[in-house]
Amino acid sequence: MKWFLQSWESNKEGFENYKKNLRYEILKTMADIRTAIYFGNSVTTGIYGRFSARTFTCSEEEWARLKKSHFVPIAITIAEKKNFFHWELEFPEVFFGRDIFGKQRTGFDAVIGNPPWASVRGKHRAQSFDDADVAYLERQFPDNTYMPNAFEYFILQSLKLLAKGGYHSYIVPDRLGFNESLEYLRKVLLNDYTLNFLLYKVPFPGVIADTLIYGLKAIKSKKSHTITVTEFGKDPIMISHNFYINTAYTAFLFFTNADIFKAIEQIDAAETIELDKTAETTGGFGGKSSKITDTRKNDNQIVMIKGANVKRYAINGCLYFEFIKENITGRTTDVDKLGAIPKVLLRKTGTVLYAAYENTGIYPEQSLYFLFNFKGQYNPLYIL
């Protein structure tokens, strides 16, 4: 394909009439056959290879005979139904032509738009995707098989179509900036391109979801590069490329004002001490849930707490449990650790990080981490 299109470009007619050429028809049919394999056209690699070799230099008469092969009309029918689109064939001047300076083109100078926000898997899967579509897309873009969305595929395809030094910008849901399952895509944008700006929460009529507009250049960024990050209607903040590289899940965080970001930068730059240098850490005991009660049932039960009891810097209520072997399912069972005084308790679950100080020896259950046996000059209240 590349050889044919490049050689046709050198023709004085350029690409204006190339779709009338027999070679174009052959190339498009071959591309359709290849793609249709993913949609039910049973053609083995061997058959396709032999067929392709015969078409490379065939005459118009021979091509008329080859087109009668049983899998060709099937492929053409599937291609029409699925609207196959072969970018290099449809825009040869973009991928194989030359610019006004005579330099070889490698793709589009700009790709911008608003891709569809449509679930590809799960109970909310868009009706436009059937099982064959999903299988094909996941084969082409295998990095996210957990609830992928169509906008991911549009981003990845756009990057493939972009010329070196070209510009790309999309309007997408703001979860591109935060979801753990999309970390792979954020790493691509940061590591392989120069991310120029992130604009959050631009309002659009009829759109409920929060939005993110991003813009990038198809060139690898310098280490010193800074990204303009803005929440709509507020002042922009310049955030370094390396800041995002080092955030958890490579999240594209944004801040309501520059002072907050400066404070975070100062904290990030401050000297850090590893937690195990300040205290010992472990998790609570595992107990059968049926044996944990809201009220004391007998004198053998001890006072205990679960993650749900820990609020911000406070312990709200308690539970009761008979701490005997047959009631324990595992985790930490060392009573010296569980009953240590003082402790700093840390909830394992929830969207907010809650921690509290405890100095009565209450046993924590497995839904809590805790710090104990504080070392040296580190006060547990300071650690909290």
XYZ file of C-alpha atoms in Angstrom:
384
model
C 0.000 0.000 0.000
C 2.699 2.468 1.016
C 4.733 1.806 -2.134
C 1.726 2.273 -4.414
C 0.537 5.477 -2.757
C 3.991 7.027 -2.657
C 4.606 6.171 -6.299
C 1.197 7.556 -7.274
C 1.982 10.798 -5.421
C 4.951 11.376 -7.694
C 2.582 11.257 -10.689
C 1.794 14.735 -12.006
C -1.911 14.151 -11.308
C -1.162 13.662 -7.618
C -3.930 11.957 -5.702
C -6.851 13.589 -7.481
C -7.740 10.610 -9.650
C -6.104 7.737 -7.867
C -9.418 6.251 -6.667
C -10.251 5.530 -10.310
C -7.163 3.337 -10.555
C -7.436 -0.469 -10.442
C -4.748 -0.620 -7.757
C -6.903 1.472 -5.429
C -9.831 -0.920 -5.829
C -7.538 -3.865 -5.113
C -5.972 -2.235 -2.051
C -9.344 -1.267 -0.595
C -10.731 -4.752 -1.159
C -7.673 -6.330 0.457
C -8.006 -4.001 3.448
C -11.700 -4.876 3.727
C -10.947 -8.620 3.588
C -8.309 -8.275 6.287
C -10.575 -6.292 8.610
C -13.641 -8.454 7.930
C -11.794 -11.448 9.398
C -12.576 -9.950 12.832
C -16.271 -9.800 11.959
C -16.937 -13.348 10.839
C -15.293 -13.693 7.407
C -13.376 -16.969 7.783
C -10.129 -16.429 5.897
C -6.950 -18.063 7.144
C -3.620 -16.272 7.159
C -2.355 -18.641 4.470
C -5.280 -18.024 2.125
C -5.054 -14.279 2.638
C -1.301 -14.293 1.995
C -1.593 -16.255 -1.253
C -4.512 -14.152 -2.431
C -2.629 -10.944 -1.618
C 0.454 -12.109 -3.539
C -1.619 -12.809 -6.643
C -3.261 -9.384 -6.563
C -0.005 -7.441 -6.302
C 0.656 -7.354 -10.052
C -2.535 -8.847 -11.476
C -4.213 -7.548 -14.629
C -7.743 -6.190 -14.769
C -8.976 -9.493 -16.224
C -7.291 -11.561 -13.522
C -8.659 -9.278 -10.820
C -12.170 -9.806 -12.186
C -11.652 -13.556 -11.662
C -10.084 -13.170 -8.201
C -13.008 -11.046 -7.011
C -15.247 -14.069 -7.433
C -13.484 -15.886 -4.566
C -16.181 -16.707 -2.009
C -14.733 -14.535 0.777
C -14.491 -11.327 -1.293
C -18.226 -10.499 -1.558
C -18.632 -11.467 2.105
C -15.901 -9.000 3.063
C -17.427 -6.255 0.917
C -20.855 -6.801 2.506
C -19.386 -6.667 6.027
C -17.366 -3.558 5.132
C -20.495 -1.769 3.921
C -22.483 -2.803 6.993
C -19.744 -1.794 9.449
C -18.599 1.277 7.491
C -14.947 0.240 7.330
C -12.703 3.267 6.981
C -9.065 2.895 5.952
C -7.408 6.199 6.749
C -4.348 5.854 4.509
C -6.527 5.022 1.509
C -9.049 7.794 2.151
C -6.423 10.478 2.855
C -3.287 9.396 0.982
C -2.133 12.984 0.580
C -2.011 13.291 4.398
C 0.073 10.173 5.004
C 2.108 9.860 1.798
C 2.032 13.272 0.150
C 4.371 16.220 0.645
C 3.814 19.552 2.303
C 4.413 22.964 0.700
C 8.106 22.663 1.588
C 8.431 19.299 -0.143
C 8.733 17.395 3.134
C 7.145 13.945 3.448
C 3.882 14.034 5.391
C 3.261 11.523 8.206
C -0.285 12.315 9.327
C -2.709 15.087 10.182
C -1.399 18.431 11.409
C -4.345 18.721 13.808
C -7.000 16.377 15.200
C -9.687 18.045 17.319
C -13.213 17.137 18.313
C -15.745 15.803 20.789
C -15.626 11.990 20.656
C -18.604 9.863 21.720
C -18.859 9.149 25.443
C -20.273 5.641 25.228
C -19.662 2.568 27.367
C -18.286 -0.383 25.431
C -18.864 -3.045 28.105
C -21.226 -3.723 30.996
C -24.916 -3.122 31.571
C -24.645 0.431 30.219
C -23.012 -0.652 26.950
C -24.152 1.474 24.030
C -26.460 -0.362 21.627
C -24.227 0.634 18.717
C -21.601 -1.898 19.893
C -22.226 -5.590 19.300
C -19.992 -8.408 20.573
C -17.901 -8.435 17.385
C -17.288 -4.687 17.672
C -16.140 -5.052 21.276
C -13.818 -7.956 20.449
C -12.262 -6.008 17.561
C -11.784 -2.821 19.577
C -10.215 -4.646 22.507
C -7.852 -6.417 20.131
C -6.779 -3.111 18.593
C -6.629 -1.272 21.941
C -5.887 -3.886 24.622
C -4.759 -1.658 27.505
C -8.122 -1.287 29.245
C -10.509 -4.237 29.400
C -12.265 -2.945 32.546
C -15.319 -0.957 31.476
C -13.663 0.836 28.516
C -15.339 3.840 26.958
C -15.427 4.814 23.289
C -13.645 8.115 23.955
C -10.514 6.141 24.955
C -10.394 4.462 21.554
C -10.930 7.757 19.768
C -8.024 9.301 21.677
C -5.685 6.410 20.872
C -6.703 6.369 17.209
C -6.261 10.140 16.954
C -2.730 9.871 18.307
C -1.947 7.277 15.633
C -3.215 9.622 12.922
C -1.315 12.661 14.178
C 1.790 13.866 12.354
C 4.952 14.468 14.332
C 4.660 17.990 15.686
C 0.894 17.994 15.089
C -1.710 19.232 17.571
C -4.543 17.305 19.201
C -7.408 18.381 21.469
C -10.591 16.640 22.646
C -13.505 17.319 24.989
C -13.880 14.255 27.232
C -15.333 13.326 30.644
C -13.117 14.496 33.497
C -12.608 10.890 34.604
C -9.816 10.745 32.030
C -7.891 12.781 34.589
C -8.593 10.599 37.619
C -9.882 7.048 37.045
C -7.374 4.360 38.005
C -8.316 2.271 34.938
C -7.247 5.170 32.697
C -3.781 5.575 34.172
C -2.325 3.799 31.121
C -3.728 6.538 28.875
C -2.510 9.375 31.085
C 0.980 7.848 30.960
C 0.822 7.805 27.157
C -0.146 11.489 27.056
C 2.595 12.462 29.517
C 5.443 10.243 28.356
C 5.042 10.293 24.569
C 3.626 13.776 23.905
C 3.827 17.349 25.179
C 0.661 18.006 27.160
C 0.043 21.753 26.866
C -3.140 22.376 28.818
C -5.900 20.816 30.924
C -9.161 22.743 31.253
C -11.696 21.303 33.704
C -15.438 21.797 34.195
C -16.316 23.827 31.110
C -20.144 23.894 31.112
C -21.968 22.612 28.039
C -25.767 22.779 27.564
C -27.445 19.475 28.389
C -24.247 17.841 29.672
C -24.407 16.682 33.299
C -20.969 15.071 33.573
C -17.957 17.219 34.409
C -15.753 17.821 31.393
C -12.064 17.986 30.613
C -10.580 19.643 27.543
C -6.941 18.784 26.926
C -4.475 19.865 24.281
C -1.143 18.372 23.280
C 1.593 18.446 20.680
C 2.932 15.274 19.079
C 6.459 15.618 20.336
C 8.071 14.212 23.456
C 8.071 16.771 26.266
C 11.131 18.157 27.995
C 11.661 17.473 31.690
C 11.296 21.183 32.416
C 7.921 21.421 30.642
C 4.971 22.964 32.493
C 1.279 22.387 31.811
C -1.385 25.095 32.059
C -4.099 23.655 34.322
C -7.358 25.537 34.835
C -10.746 25.048 36.413
C -13.219 26.944 34.226
C -13.678 30.524 35.398
C -10.619 30.488 37.655
C -7.017 31.521 37.247
C -4.693 29.066 35.467
C -1.984 27.283 37.435
C 1.295 26.163 35.900
C 2.037 22.574 36.954
C 5.216 20.769 36.040
C 5.210 17.653 33.909
C 7.148 15.832 36.641
C 4.495 16.643 39.263
C 1.960 14.544 37.359
C 4.481 11.797 36.666
C 4.850 11.365 40.437
C 1.199 11.578 41.546
C -0.650 8.429 42.604
C -2.097 6.710 39.504
C -0.528 9.545 37.457
C -3.703 11.521 38.216
C -4.183 14.872 36.467
C -5.050 16.812 39.621
C -6.307 20.381 39.475
C -6.464 22.974 42.239
C -8.945 25.729 43.024
C -6.186 28.283 43.531
C -2.431 28.663 43.249
C -1.891 28.927 47.016
C -3.158 25.395 47.572
C -0.863 24.061 44.878
C 2.122 25.957 46.292
C 1.441 24.476 49.732
C 1.326 20.975 48.248
C 4.579 21.611 46.400
C 6.224 22.714 49.640
C 4.976 19.629 51.466
C 6.154 17.463 48.593
C 9.607 19.072 48.690
C 9.948 18.770 52.463
C 12.159 16.148 54.049
C 10.258 12.898 54.496
C 10.637 10.126 57.043
C 9.625 6.557 56.318
C 6.713 5.457 58.468
C 8.523 2.450 59.910
C 11.063 4.857 61.389
C 8.327 6.407 63.548
C 6.299 3.396 64.727
C 5.388 -0.223 64.107
C 2.400 -0.871 61.849
C -0.052 -3.725 61.389
C -3.741 -4.453 60.824
C -6.505 -5.485 63.205
C -7.744 -8.988 63.993
C -10.118 -10.998 61.838
C -13.298 -12.005 63.621
C -16.456 -13.807 62.544
C -18.999 -11.113 61.775
C -21.771 -13.135 63.417
C -19.896 -12.911 66.719
C -19.572 -9.121 66.657
C -22.441 -7.406 68.477
C -23.658 -3.856 68.985
C -24.320 -4.435 72.689
C -22.493 -6.526 75.278
C -24.032 -10.022 75.474
C -21.821 -11.483 78.223
C -18.948 -10.545 80.500
C -16.427 -12.399 78.307
C -16.832 -9.947 75.433
C -14.227 -7.238 74.972
C -14.662 -3.765 73.557
C -13.567 -3.477 69.912
C -13.904 -1.087 66.988
C -14.217 -1.407 63.222
C -13.371 0.992 60.434
C -16.899 2.422 60.512
C -16.280 3.631 64.075
C -13.341 5.807 63.049
C -14.162 9.334 61.936
C -11.919 12.319 61.378
C -9.718 12.456 64.504
C -12.462 10.764 66.541
C -13.839 7.354 67.502
C -17.609 7.085 67.274
C -19.066 4.218 69.318
C -17.791 0.673 69.769
C -18.699 -2.999 69.330
C -18.285 -6.177 71.387
C -16.584 -9.487 70.646
C -15.593 -12.619 72.551
C -11.908 -12.900 71.697
C -11.476 -16.705 71.640
C -9.849 -18.978 69.074
C -13.042 -20.337 67.511
C -14.317 -16.805 66.842
C -11.098 -15.545 65.232
C -10.505 -15.890 61.469
C -6.935 -14.619 61.293
C -4.951 -11.430 60.774
C -3.208 -9.977 63.838
C -3.897 -12.030 66.981
C -1.073 -10.740 69.192
C -2.877 -9.186 72.169
C 0.143 -7.050 73.044
C -0.106 -5.372 69.644
C -3.899 -5.182 69.560
C -4.094 -3.727 73.060
C -1.114 -1.401 72.742
C -1.464 2.078 74.240
C -1.428 4.506 72.510
C -2.403 3.726 68.915
C -3.169 5.706 65.776
C -6.017 4.032 63.889
C -6.423 4.323 60.124
C -9.496 3.258 58.152
C -8.860 0.893 55.244
C -12.054 1.634 53.328
C -13.982 4.653 52.108
C -13.247 7.528 49.766
C -11.906 9.746 52.577
C -8.799 8.966 54.625
C -9.876 8.890 58.290
C -7.550 8.441 61.264
C -7.948 8.769 65.036
C -5.951 8.591 68.282
C -6.762 5.781 70.749
C -5.318 5.448 74.292
C -7.554 2.964 76.124
C -6.367 -0.322 74.624
C -9.459 -1.103 72.532
C -8.827 -3.915 70.024
C -9.080 -2.850 66.348
C -10.737 -5.202 63.842
C -9.268 -6.038 60.398
C -10.961 -3.076 58.677
C -8.365 -0.886 60.411
C -4.628 -0.410 60.165
C -2.900 0.921 63.239
C 0.403 2.365 64.404
C 1.837 1.491 67.821
C 5.119 1.367 69.738
C 6.118 4.874 68.692
C 9.840 5.455 68.406
C 12.155 8.204 69.561
C 10.894 11.740 69.420
C 7.794 11.030 67.324
C 4.637 11.787 69.277
C 1.572 9.804 68.071
C -0.492 12.990 67.968
C 2.108 14.516 65.657
C 1.981 11.439 63.414
C -1.825 11.668 63.393
